[in-house]
Coordinates of C-alpha atoms and ligand atoms in Angstrom, one line a residue:
M728 CA 157.2 24.8 36.4
E729 CA 154.0 25.0 34.3
N730 CA 152.4 27.9 32.6
H731 CA 148.6 28.1 32.6
P732 CA 146.5 30.7 30.9
F733 CA 143.6 32.3 32.8
Q734 CA 140.0 31.5 31.7
T735 CA 138.8 34.3 29.4
E736 CA 136.3 35.5 32.1
V737 CA 139.1 35.8 34.6
R738 CA 141.0 38.0 32.3
Q739 CA 138.0 40.2 31.7
L740 CA 137.5 40.5 35.4
L741 CA 141.1 41.3 36.0
D742 CA 140.9 44.0 33.4
I743 CA 138.1 45.7 35.3
V744 CA 139.6 45.1 38.7
I745 CA 143.1 46.4 37.8
H746 CA 141.6 49.7 36.6
A747 CA 139.2 50.0 39.6
F748 CA 138.9 53.2 41.6
Y749 CA 141.6 53.9 44.0
S750 CA 139.2 54.2 47.0
D751 CA 137.9 50.7 46.5
R752 CA 141.2 49.1 46.7
E753 CA 141.3 48.1 50.3
V754 CA 138.5 45.6 49.7
F755 CA 141.2 43.1 48.6
V756 CA 142.3 42.8 52.2
R757 CA 138.8 41.9 53.3
E758 CA 138.5 39.4 50.5
L759 CA 141.7 37.6 51.5
V760 CA 140.9 37.6 55.2
S761 CA 137.5 36.3 54.4
N762 CA 139.0 33.5 52.3
A763 CA 141.4 32.7 55.2
S764 CA 138.5 32.6 57.6
D765 CA 136.4 30.4 55.2
A766 CA 139.4 28.0 54.9
L767 CA 139.7 27.8 58.7
E768 CA 135.9 27.2 59.1
K769 CA 136.1 24.3 56.7
L770 CA 139.1 22.8 58.4
R771 CA 137.4 23.0 61.8
L772 CA 134.4 21.1 60.4
K773 CA 136.7 18.5 58.8
Q774 CA 138.4 18.0 62.2
L775 CA 135.1 17.4 63.8
T776 CA 133.9 15.0 61.2
T777 CA 136.9 13.1 59.8
S778 CA 139.8 11.5 61.5
S779 CA 142.8 12.2 59.4
V780 CA 143.7 15.8 58.9
Y781 CA 147.3 16.8 58.1
Q782 CA 149.1 18.5 61.0
P783 CA 146.1 18.2 63.4
E784 CA 148.0 20.1 66.1
R785 CA 148.5 23.2 64.0
E786 CA 146.5 26.1 65.5
L787 CA 143.6 27.6 63.6
R788 CA 144.9 31.1 63.2
I789 CA 145.4 33.8 60.6
S790 CA 148.7 35.5 60.4
I791 CA 149.3 38.8 58.6
E792 CA 152.7 40.4 58.1
T793 CA 153.8 43.6 56.4
D794 CA 157.2 44.4 55.1
E795 CA 157.3 48.2 54.5
E796 CA 160.7 48.2 52.9
G797 CA 160.2 45.2 50.7
K798 CA 156.7 46.5 49.8
T799 CA 155.1 43.2 50.5
L800 CA 152.2 41.9 52.5
A801 CA 151.6 38.3 53.5
I802 CA 148.4 36.7 54.7
A803 CA 148.6 33.1 55.9
D804 CA 146.1 30.7 57.4
A805 CA 146.2 27.2 58.8
G806 CA 143.0 26.3 57.0
I807 CA 141.9 23.6 54.6
G808 CA 144.4 24.5 51.9
M809 CA 144.2 23.4 48.3
T810 CA 145.4 20.5 46.3
R811 CA 147.0 21.1 42.9
E812 CA 143.7 20.4 41.2
E813 CA 141.9 22.7 43.5
V814 CA 144.3 25.5 42.9
V815 CA 143.8 25.1 39.1
E816 CA 140.1 25.1 39.5
Y817 CA 139.7 28.0 42.1
L818 CA 142.5 30.3 41.1
G819 CA 142.3 30.1 37.4
T820 CA 138.5 30.2 36.8
I821 CA 135.7 32.1 38.5
A822 CA 134.4 30.3 41.6
H823 CA 132.7 33.1 43.5
S824 CA 129.1 33.3 42.4
G825 CA 129.0 37.0 43.2
T826 CA 131.9 37.5 41.0
K827 CA 130.2 35.8 38.0
K828 CA 127.2 38.1 38.5
F829 CA 129.5 41.1 38.9
L830 CA 131.1 40.3 35.6
E831 CA 127.7 39.9 33.8
A832 CA 126.6 43.2 35.2
A833 CA 129.9 44.8 34.2
K834 CA 129.5 43.5 30.7
E835 CA 126.0 45.0 30.5
S836 CA 126.6 48.4 31.9
G837 CA 130.3 49.0 31.2
D838 CA 130.6 51.0 34.4
A839 CA 130.5 48.4 37.1
K840 CA 133.8 49.5 38.5
D841 CA 132.2 51.6 41.2
L842 CA 130.3 48.5 42.3
I843 CA 133.4 46.6 43.4
G844 CA 133.3 48.2 46.8
Q845 CA 129.6 47.3 47.1
F846 CA 129.9 43.7 46.2
G847 CA 133.0 41.7 46.9
V848 CA 134.7 40.2 43.8
G849 CA 136.7 37.6 45.7
F850 CA 140.3 36.5 45.3
Y851 CA 141.1 38.4 42.1
S852 CA 140.6 41.7 43.8
V853 CA 144.1 41.3 45.1
F854 CA 145.4 42.5 41.7
M855 CA 143.9 45.9 42.4
A856 CA 147.0 46.4 44.6
A857 CA 149.4 43.7 43.5
D858 CA 152.1 43.5 40.9
K859 CA 152.7 39.8 41.7
V860 CA 151.0 37.3 43.9
E861 CA 152.4 34.1 45.2
V862 CA 150.1 31.5 46.7
T863 CA 151.7 28.6 48.6
T864 CA 149.3 26.0 49.8
R865 CA 149.0 22.6 51.3
S866 CA 145.8 20.7 51.5
W867 CA 144.4 19.1 54.7
Q868 CA 144.6 15.8 53.0
P869 CA 147.7 14.0 54.3
E870 CA 148.8 12.6 50.9
A871 CA 148.4 15.9 48.9
A872 CA 151.6 17.6 47.7
P873 CA 152.1 21.3 48.4
V874 CA 152.0 23.7 45.4
R875 CA 152.9 27.2 44.6
W876 CA 150.9 29.5 42.3
V877 CA 152.5 32.6 40.9
S878 CA 150.9 35.3 38.8
D879 CA 151.1 39.0 37.8
G880 CA 147.4 39.1 37.0
Q881 CA 147.9 39.5 33.3
E882 CA 147.6 36.5 31.0
G883 CA 147.9 33.5 33.4
Y884 CA 149.8 31.9 36.2
E885 CA 152.7 29.6 36.9
L886 CA 152.4 26.5 38.9
E887 CA 155.2 24.6 40.6
A888 CA 155.9 22.3 43.5
A889 CA 156.3 24.0 46.9
P890 CA 158.9 22.9 49.5
D891 CA 158.2 19.7 51.4
D892 CA 158.1 21.5 54.7
T893 CA 155.2 23.8 53.6
P894 CA 152.7 23.7 56.5
R895 CA 149.0 22.9 56.1
G896 CA 147.0 25.9 54.9
T897 CA 147.6 28.8 52.5
R898 CA 150.0 31.7 52.5
I899 CA 149.5 34.5 50.1
L900 CA 152.5 36.8 49.5
I901 CA 151.6 40.0 47.7
R902 CA 154.2 42.3 46.1
L903 CA 152.4 45.6 46.1
K904 CA 152.3 48.0 43.2
E905 CA 154.2 51.2 43.5
D906 CA 151.1 53.3 44.1
A907 CA 149.6 50.7 46.6
A908 CA 152.7 50.5 48.7
D909 CA 150.9 52.0 51.7
F910 CA 149.3 48.7 52.3
A911 CA 152.7 47.5 53.6
K912 CA 152.6 50.3 56.3
P913 CA 151.5 48.7 59.6
E914 CA 149.3 51.7 60.5
R915 CA 147.4 51.6 57.2
L916 CA 146.8 47.9 57.4
R917 CA 145.9 47.9 61.0
Y918 CA 143.3 50.5 60.2
V919 CA 141.8 48.4 57.4
L920 CA 141.8 45.3 59.5
G921 CA 140.3 47.1 62.4
K922 CA 137.0 47.4 60.5
Y923 CA 136.2 43.8 60.7
S924 CA 138.9 41.8 62.5
N925 CA 136.6 41.3 65.5
F926 CA 134.1 39.5 63.4
V927 CA 136.5 36.9 62.1
G928 CA 136.0 33.7 64.0
F929 CA 139.7 33.0 64.5
P930 CA 142.6 34.8 66.1
I931 CA 144.6 37.1 63.8
D932 CA 148.2 37.8 64.5
F933 CA 149.4 41.0 63.0
N934 CA 153.2 41.3 62.7
G935 CA 153.5 38.8 65.5
E936 CA 151.0 40.6 67.8
H937 CA 147.5 39.3 68.6
L938 CA 145.0 41.7 67.0
N939 CA 141.4 40.7 67.5
T940 CA 138.8 39.4 70.0
V941 CA 137.1 36.5 68.5
Q942 CA 133.4 36.8 69.2
A943 CA 130.3 35.4 67.6
I944 CA 128.0 38.4 67.8
W945 CA 125.0 36.3 67.1
M946 CA 125.6 34.4 70.4
K947 CA 125.7 37.6 72.4
N948 CA 122.9 39.3 74.2
K949 CA 121.6 41.9 71.8
K950 CA 121.7 44.6 74.4
E951 CA 125.5 44.2 74.4
V952 CA 126.0 44.7 70.7
T953 CA 126.3 48.2 69.3
E954 CA 125.0 49.5 65.9
E955 CA 128.6 49.8 64.7
E956 CA 129.3 46.2 65.5
Y957 CA 126.3 45.0 63.6
T958 CA 127.3 47.2 60.6
G959 CA 130.9 45.9 60.8
F960 CA 129.8 42.3 61.0
Y961 CA 127.4 42.8 58.1
Q962 CA 130.0 44.5 55.9
F963 CA 132.4 41.6 56.5
I964 CA 130.0 38.7 55.8
A965 CA 128.3 40.4 52.9
H966 CA 131.5 41.7 51.3
T967 CA 130.2 45.2 51.1
D968 CA 131.0 48.8 52.2
S969 CA 127.3 49.8 52.5
K970 CA 125.2 49.7 55.6
P971 CA 122.4 47.3 56.1
L972 CA 118.9 48.7 55.8
T973 CA 117.8 46.9 58.9
H974 CA 118.9 43.9 61.0
M975 CA 117.2 41.4 63.2
H976 CA 118.9 39.7 66.2
F977 CA 116.9 36.9 67.5
S978 CA 117.5 34.2 70.2
A979 CA 115.3 31.4 71.4
E980 CA 115.6 28.5 73.8
A981 CA 112.6 26.5 72.9
P982 CA 111.4 24.5 71.0
I983 CA 114.9 24.8 69.4
V984 CA 118.0 26.6 70.6
L985 CA 118.5 29.3 68.1
N986 CA 120.7 32.3 67.7
S987 CA 120.5 34.4 64.6
V988 CA 121.4 37.7 63.2
L989 CA 119.9 38.6 59.8
F990 CA 120.5 41.6 57.6
V991 CA 118.6 43.3 54.8
P992 CA 120.9 45.1 52.4
E993 CA 120.4 48.7 51.4
Q994 CA 119.6 47.8 47.8
N995 CA 118.1 44.9 46.0
P996 CA 120.8 43.5 43.8
E997 CA 118.2 41.8 41.6
M998 CA 117.0 45.3 40.6
M999 CA 120.6 46.3 39.7
G1000 CA 121.1 43.8 37.1
F1001 CA 122.9 41.3 39.3
G1002 CA 120.6 38.4 38.3
R1003 CA 118.9 36.1 40.8
T1004 CA 120.2 36.6 44.3
E1005 CA 121.5 33.6 46.2
P1006 CA 120.9 33.2 49.9
E1007 CA 123.8 34.3 52.0
V1008 CA 122.6 33.1 55.4
S1009 CA 125.1 30.6 56.9
L1010 CA 124.2 27.8 59.1
Y1011 CA 126.3 27.3 62.3
C1012 CA 126.1 24.8 65.1
H1013 CA 127.4 26.3 68.2
K1014 CA 129.8 28.7 66.3
V1015 CA 131.0 26.0 64.0
L1016 CA 130.1 26.7 60.4
I1017 CA 128.3 23.8 58.9
D1018 CA 127.2 25.2 55.6
S1019 CA 127.8 28.7 54.2
K1020 CA 125.0 28.4 51.6
P1021 CA 122.5 25.9 52.9
E1022 CA 119.6 25.3 50.6
K1023 CA 116.1 25.4 52.2
L1024 CA 117.3 27.1 55.4
L1025 CA 115.0 29.9 54.5
P1026 CA 112.2 30.1 52.0
E1027 CA 113.1 31.3 48.4
W1028 CA 111.5 34.6 48.8
L1029 CA 113.8 35.5 51.7
R1030 CA 116.9 35.1 49.4
F1031 CA 117.8 38.8 49.9
L1032 CA 118.8 38.2 53.5
S1033 CA 122.4 37.7 54.7
G1034 CA 123.6 36.7 58.1
V1035 CA 123.9 33.7 60.4
V1036 CA 121.6 31.1 61.9
D1037 CA 123.1 29.0 64.7
S1038 CA 121.4 26.1 66.3
E1039 CA 123.0 23.8 68.8
D1040 CA 120.5 21.1 68.0
L1041 CA 121.9 20.4 64.6
P1042 CA 124.0 17.3 64.2
L1043 CA 127.5 18.4 63.2
N1044 CA 128.5 15.5 61.0
I1045 CA 125.6 15.7 58.6
S1046 CA 126.0 15.7 54.8
R1047 CA 124.7 18.6 52.8
E1048 CA 122.1 16.3 51.1
M1049 CA 120.9 15.0 54.4
L1050 CA 120.7 18.5 55.9
Q1051 CA 118.3 19.6 53.2
D1052 CA 115.7 17.1 54.2
H1053 CA 116.3 17.4 57.9
S1054 CA 113.1 18.1 59.7
L1055 CA 114.9 20.4 62.1
L1056 CA 115.8 22.6 59.1
H1057 CA 112.1 23.0 58.3
K1058 CA 111.3 24.0 61.9
I1059 CA 114.1 26.5 62.0
S1060 CA 112.9 27.9 58.7
G1061 CA 109.4 28.3 60.0
I1062 CA 110.5 30.0 63.3
I1063 CA 112.9 32.4 61.6
T1064 CA 110.4 33.3 58.9
K1065 CA 107.8 34.1 61.4
R1066 CA 110.1 36.2 63.5
F1067 CA 111.4 38.1 60.5
L1068 CA 107.9 38.9 59.4
K1069 CA 107.2 40.3 62.9
H1070 CA 110.4 42.3 62.6
L1071 CA 109.1 43.9 59.4
A1072 CA 105.7 44.6 60.9
D1073 CA 107.3 46.3 63.9
L1074 CA 109.6 48.2 61.6
A1075 CA 106.6 49.5 59.6
K1076 CA 105.2 50.9 62.8
S1077 CA 108.3 52.2 64.5
E1078 CA 110.3 53.4 61.5
A1079 CA 107.9 54.0 58.7
D1080 CA 110.5 55.7 56.4
T1081 CA 112.9 52.7 56.7
Y1082 CA 110.0 50.3 56.0
E1083 CA 109.0 52.3 52.9
K1084 CA 112.6 52.1 51.7
F1085 CA 112.5 48.4 52.3
W1086 CA 109.2 48.1 50.4
R1087 CA 110.5 50.0 47.4
Q1088 CA 113.5 47.7 47.2
F1089 CA 112.2 44.4 48.4
G1090 CA 108.4 44.6 48.0
R1091 CA 108.5 42.2 45.1
F1092 CA 109.9 39.5 47.5
I1093 CA 107.0 40.0 49.9
K1094 CA 104.6 39.5 46.9
E1095 CA 106.5 36.4 45.9
G1096 CA 106.0 35.2 49.5
V1097 CA 102.3 35.8 49.3
V1098 CA 102.1 33.6 46.2
T1099 CA 104.4 30.8 47.4
C1100 CA 104.1 30.7 51.2
W1101 CA 100.6 30.1 52.3
E1102 CA 101.5 29.5 56.0
H1103 CA 102.6 33.1 56.3
K1104 CA 100.1 34.6 53.9
E1105 CA 98.3 36.7 56.6
A1106 CA 101.4 38.2 58.0
L1107 CA 102.7 38.9 54.5
G1108 CA 99.4 40.5 53.5
K1109 CA 99.9 43.1 56.2
L1110 CA 103.2 44.1 54.7
L1111 CA 101.9 44.9 51.3
R1112 CA 101.9 48.6 50.2
F1113 CA 100.1 50.2 47.3
E1114 CA 98.5 53.4 46.2
S1115 CA 94.8 53.9 46.2
T1116 CA 92.1 56.4 45.2
F1117 CA 92.5 57.9 48.6
T1118 CA 96.3 58.4 48.5
E1119 CA 98.2 61.1 46.6
A1120 CA 100.3 59.9 43.7
G1121 CA 103.5 58.3 45.0
K1122 CA 102.1 57.8 48.6
L1123 CA 101.6 54.3 49.8
T1124 CA 99.0 52.7 52.1
S1125 CA 98.3 49.3 53.5
F1126 CA 95.3 47.0 53.9
E1127 CA 95.3 47.7 57.6
D1128 CA 94.9 51.4 57.0
Y1129 CA 92.4 50.7 54.2
V1130 CA 90.2 48.7 56.6
S1131 CA 90.3 51.4 59.2
R1132 CA 88.9 53.9 56.5
M1133 CA 86.1 51.6 55.3
K1134 CA 82.6 53.0 55.2
E1135 CA 80.0 51.5 57.5
N1136 CA 78.0 50.0 54.6
Q1137 CA 81.1 48.7 52.9
K1138 CA 81.5 44.9 53.0
D1139 CA 84.6 44.2 50.9
I1140 CA 88.0 45.5 50.0
Y1141 CA 88.2 46.8 46.5
V1142 CA 91.2 46.6 44.1
L1143 CA 91.9 47.4 40.5
Y1144 CA 94.8 46.2 38.3
G1145 CA 96.4 48.1 35.5
A1146 CA 99.6 49.4 34.1
S1147 CA 99.8 52.7 35.9
R1148 CA 98.0 54.9 38.4
A1149 CA 97.2 57.4 35.6
Q1150 CA 95.5 54.6 33.6
L1151 CA 93.6 53.4 36.6
E1152 CA 92.3 56.8 37.6
D1153 CA 90.5 57.0 34.3
S1154 CA 88.9 53.6 34.6
P1155 CA 85.0 53.4 34.3
Y1156 CA 85.1 50.7 36.9
L1157 CA 85.8 53.4 39.5
D1158 CA 82.4 55.1 38.9
A1159 CA 80.3 53.0 41.2
L1160 CA 82.9 53.0 44.0
K1161 CA 83.5 56.7 43.8
A1162 CA 79.7 57.3 43.9
R1163 CA 79.6 55.5 47.2
G1164 CA 82.7 57.0 48.6
F1165 CA 84.5 53.7 48.7
E1166 CA 88.3 53.5 48.4
V1167 CA 89.9 51.4 45.7
C1168 CA 93.5 50.0 45.9
F1169 CA 95.6 50.4 42.8
F1170 CA 97.9 47.5 41.8
T1171 CA 100.2 48.2 38.9
E1172 CA 102.8 45.5 38.8
G1173 CA 102.6 42.6 36.4
G1174 CA 102.3 39.9 39.0
D1175 CA 99.8 41.7 41.2
P1176 CA 96.6 39.7 40.1
F1177 CA 98.4 36.5 41.2
V1178 CA 99.3 38.1 44.5
I1179 CA 95.8 39.2 45.3
D1180 CA 94.2 36.0 44.0
S1181 CA 96.5 34.1 46.4
L1182 CA 95.6 36.4 49.3
M1183 CA 91.9 36.4 48.6
K1184 CA 91.1 37.9 52.0
F1185 CA 92.5 40.4 54.5
G1186 CA 91.4 39.5 58.0
E1187 CA 87.7 38.9 57.6
K1188 CA 87.3 41.0 54.5
D1189 CA 87.1 39.6 51.0
I1190 CA 89.2 41.3 48.5
K1191 CA 87.3 42.0 45.3
S1192 CA 88.5 43.2 41.9
I1193 CA 86.1 45.9 40.7
D1194 CA 86.1 44.7 37.1
R1195 CA 83.9 41.8 38.2
A1196 CA 80.1 41.5 37.6
N1197 CA 79.1 40.4 41.1
L1198 CA 80.2 43.3 43.2
D1199 CA 77.3 43.3 45.6
L1200 CA 77.4 47.1 46.2
P1201 CA 74.9 48.8 48.6
P1202 CA 72.3 51.0 46.9
L1203 CA 73.2 54.6 46.5
D1204 CA 71.5 56.8 49.1
N1205 CA 71.4 59.9 46.9
E1206 CA 69.4 59.3 43.7
A1207 CA 71.3 59.5 40.5
P1208 CA 71.4 62.8 38.7
D1209 CA 68.3 63.6 36.7
A1210 CA 70.0 63.4 33.3
P1211 CA 67.7 61.7 30.8
S1212 CA 67.7 58.0 31.1
L1213 CA 66.6 55.1 28.8
E1214 CA 62.9 54.2 29.2
E1215 CA 62.4 50.8 30.7
A1216 CA 60.9 49.5 27.4
S1217 CA 63.7 50.7 25.2
A1218 CA 66.3 49.5 27.7
K1219 CA 64.8 46.0 27.5
S1220 CA 64.6 46.1 23.7
L1221 CA 68.2 47.3 23.4
T1222 CA 69.6 44.6 25.7
D1223 CA 67.6 41.9 24.1
W1224 CA 68.7 42.9 20.7
V1225 CA 72.4 43.3 21.5
G1226 CA 72.3 40.1 23.6
G1227 CA 70.9 38.3 20.5
L1228 CA 73.5 39.7 18.2
F1229 CA 76.4 38.5 20.4
K1230 CA 74.9 35.4 22.0
E1231 CA 78.1 33.5 21.7
R1232 CA 80.4 36.1 23.2
F1233 CA 78.7 37.4 26.4
S1234 CA 77.1 35.8 29.4
K1235 CA 74.8 38.8 29.7
V1236 CA 74.0 42.2 28.3
S1237 CA 72.5 44.6 30.8
I1238 CA 71.8 48.2 31.8
S1239 CA 73.7 49.2 34.9
D1240 CA 74.2 52.1 37.2
R1241 CA 77.7 50.9 37.8
V1242 CA 79.0 52.8 34.8
S1243 CA 78.5 56.5 34.6
S1244 CA 81.5 57.9 32.8
A1245 CA 81.7 55.7 29.8
P1246 CA 78.9 54.4 27.5
A1247 CA 79.5 50.8 28.3
M1248 CA 81.8 48.5 30.3
A1249 CA 82.8 44.8 30.3
L1250 CA 82.5 43.0 33.6
Q1251 CA 84.0 39.6 34.3
G1252 CA 82.6 36.6 36.1
E1253 CA 83.7 36.0 39.6
H1254 CA 85.9 33.1 38.7
D1255 CA 87.2 34.3 35.4
L1256 CA 90.9 34.5 35.1
S1257 CA 92.2 38.1 34.9
P1258 CA 93.7 39.2 31.6
E1259 CA 97.2 39.2 33.2
V1260 CA 96.8 35.6 34.4
K1261 CA 95.5 34.5 31.0
A1262 CA 98.4 36.2 29.2
Y1263 CA 100.8 34.4 31.6
L1264 CA 99.2 31.0 31.0
R1265 CA 99.3 31.5 27.3
A1266 CA 103.0 32.4 27.4
M1267 CA 103.5 29.2 29.3
G1268 CA 101.9 27.3 26.5
Q1269 CA 98.8 26.4 28.5
E1270 CA 95.2 26.2 27.4
V1271 CA 93.2 29.2 28.6
P1272 CA 89.5 28.6 29.2
E1273 CA 87.2 30.9 27.1
T1274 CA 85.4 33.4 29.2
H1275 CA 82.1 35.2 28.6
P1276 CA 82.1 38.6 30.2
E1277 CA 79.0 40.7 30.8
I1278 CA 78.4 43.9 29.0
A1279 CA 76.8 46.7 30.9
F1280 CA 75.4 49.8 29.2
N1281 CA 75.2 53.2 30.9
P1282 CA 71.5 54.2 30.6
R1283 CA 72.3 57.9 30.8
H1284 CA 75.1 58.2 28.3
P1285 CA 74.0 60.2 25.2
I1286 CA 75.6 57.6 22.8
V1287 CA 73.6 54.9 24.4
L1288 CA 70.4 56.9 24.1
K1289 CA 71.3 57.4 20.4
L1290 CA 72.0 53.7 20.0
A1291 CA 68.5 52.8 21.4
E1292 CA 67.0 55.2 18.8
L1293 CA 69.1 53.8 15.9
Q1294 CA 68.1 50.3 16.9
Q1295 CA 64.6 51.2 15.8
S1296 CA 65.4 53.3 12.8
D1297 CA 68.7 52.0 11.3
A1298 CA 69.6 48.5 12.5
E1299 CA 72.7 48.4 10.3
T1300 CA 74.3 51.6 11.8
A1301 CA 73.1 50.5 15.3
Q1302 CA 75.0 47.2 15.0
L1303 CA 78.2 49.0 14.0
L1304 CA 77.8 51.4 16.9
A1305 CA 77.0 48.7 19.4
T1306 CA 80.0 46.7 18.2
Q1307 CA 82.1 49.8 18.6
L1308 CA 81.0 50.5 22.2
I1309 CA 81.5 46.9 23.2
D1310 CA 84.9 46.5 21.6
T1311 CA 86.0 49.7 23.3
A1312 CA 84.8 48.4 26.6
L1313 CA 86.6 45.1 26.1
L1314 CA 89.8 46.9 25.1
R1315 CA 89.7 49.0 28.3
A1316 CA 89.2 45.8 30.3
G1317 CA 92.1 44.1 28.6
L1318 CA 89.7 41.6 27.2
L1319 CA 89.8 42.4 23.5
D1320 CA 91.7 39.6 21.9
N1321 CA 92.1 41.2 18.5
P1322 CA 92.4 45.0 18.5
A1323 CA 92.4 45.0 14.7
D1324 CA 88.7 44.1 14.9
L1325 CA 88.1 47.4 16.7
A1326 CA 90.0 49.4 14.1
E1327 CA 88.1 47.8 11.3
N1328 CA 84.7 48.3 12.8
S1329 CA 85.4 51.9 13.6
Q1330 CA 86.4 52.5 10.0
R1331 CA 83.2 51.0 8.8
L1332 CA 81.2 53.0 11.3
L1333 CA 82.8 56.2 10.2
E1334 CA 82.3 55.4 6.6
K1335 CA 78.7 54.7 7.3
L1336 CA 78.1 57.9 9.2
L1337 CA 80.1 60.3 7.0
T1338 CA 79.1 59.1 3.6
K1339 CA 75.4 58.9 4.2
Ligands
ADP2648 P1 134.7 32.6 47.3 O1 135.5 32.8 48.5 O2 133.4 33.4 47.3 O3 134.5 31.2 46.9 P2 137.0 33.7 46.0 O4 137.3 34.3 44.7 O5 137.3 34.6 47.2 O6 135.5 33.2 46.1 O7 137.9 32.4 46.2 C1 137.8 31.3 45.3 C2 138.1 30.0 45.9 O8 139.5 29.8 46.1 C3 137.4 29.7 47.2 O9 136.1 29.3 47.1 C4 138.4 28.7 47.8 O10 138.0 27.4 47.4 C5 139.7 29.0 47.2 N1 140.5 29.8 48.2 C6 140.7 31.1 48.2 N2 141.5 31.4 49.2 C7 141.7 30.3 49.9 C8 142.4 30.0 51.1 N3 143.1 30.9 51.8 N4 142.5 28.7 51.5 C9 141.9 27.7 50.8 N5 141.2 28.0 49.7 C10 141.1 29.2 49.2
MG2649 MG1 136.2 34.7 49.0

């Protein structure tokens, strides 16, 4: 017999798990049944792809036994088993990727206990209910010796040779804690198992009696599957107690035989501090699991999905590496992605509330899709949601709705980027659009300029950012208010003079009706990178090309009228004032590289004005 300590992380996890909430406890049964099922799936694939499997005649079943008096529970499978090395690796360290993330989140928040029921934590959850656990296992490999692993879930485990007649597979014997003894009651366990036993792909014997109907729900006609069945299946495969937000069941005969059920979880784990989500969509070939985490089955931005994709056209005996480059996989990916996008579009129409929930949780993935997945850009663009000058705060709209509201003389779709709705509502860029009754979409997330730059168009309409110089707006039908305006001559003199002062910095200095609320504003060239994109490139250590925005003065603003006067009478003060107006405009546009310049200039301007 040998003593082995647990890896530090395992001990930390056990500490959380052992003190978990009572109501979460039953998840350990699901985790062990799920492991038994995984082990059987792996064995089945081995049998189809290799010739020598130990005890080939042994039936692929799970057997569960309770002993109420002895307060024990045993779960056995005839699956792939483990070698001694595998036992040490899998049952002494942390294998389950979800568990690693759970632990990280637990370390951060300190109150991750209530998340155990939401995200499975794998094998170690058994210690929520167990005083002592004995794992006896024999690998499928004919020459491997059987081993026994014994632990009380404290410091470590003992390892010893198991009897020679140990059959292939794994048997887990659980001695229940006093206050968890009810799991040895047949009724209690039957109830727990009832929640998902029908979604296990292998027969389960419970105290010698056959318990479940093995069914692959993704192979069934969707009319024959109830909501409860979808939920139960989801909870089993996603190791969770929560309901899916939505699911898609999809079958096709041509060009590829495909059967698939996909689920969107209720919450986005990436927003809950669980790190980057890993795809949980398994790949089957006619009900045989080929790969539980195939890479490239679905595009990256669909990594929040869980479920099953089954295709009879896949070759069974394909290696993982070969699978990744298999052309069939690309085709499957394309078909499923397209169907899922249609599912979301339909959802948005038929269940607007559910779609809005989806958007608030998973909208960032849709945006990621727009940037990375050009084949599906158009369908993704329809799924975007945002606020606008026409929506109330907190209410969302879409490009489709926007287009339906466009004015007759409006050519393009208008957008504006910023940190918040409140900030955008104050923007001088809105002046010209408001004056024409045109709607402007608000985009307030960091990556939004990339998303809209990638999208470029919606249907036939170009999407234009309203901080650009070339907006091509129709003339205003009602003449501007008759507030005093700069004379043509002084306007020219002013723009020539300011243009001369800042030759190097600006492509143009003009007088423009586009600005009515502020004295001046900065407009960018059509192809200039937006401030957000520039900041990103700089952070990535890349050269950022210098841009030369245009400065537009408001010919009716009292400060501008005063500036024109000062230009004639007091050039020194005029220059300070012009600099002040320009730097303020640049600041508001996110284009002022060095805000200290603005502070310094305003100090000098004040000194000049107040100490005259
Ligand atoms: P996961 O199932 O997500 O990998 P677990 O913590 O549930 O994480 O299990 C850890 C590992 O232990 C599994 O990946 C598997 O290799 C091994 N294992 C657990 N139970 C069994 C079993 N019944 N048969 C064979 N291997 C098992
Ligand atoms: Mg598991």
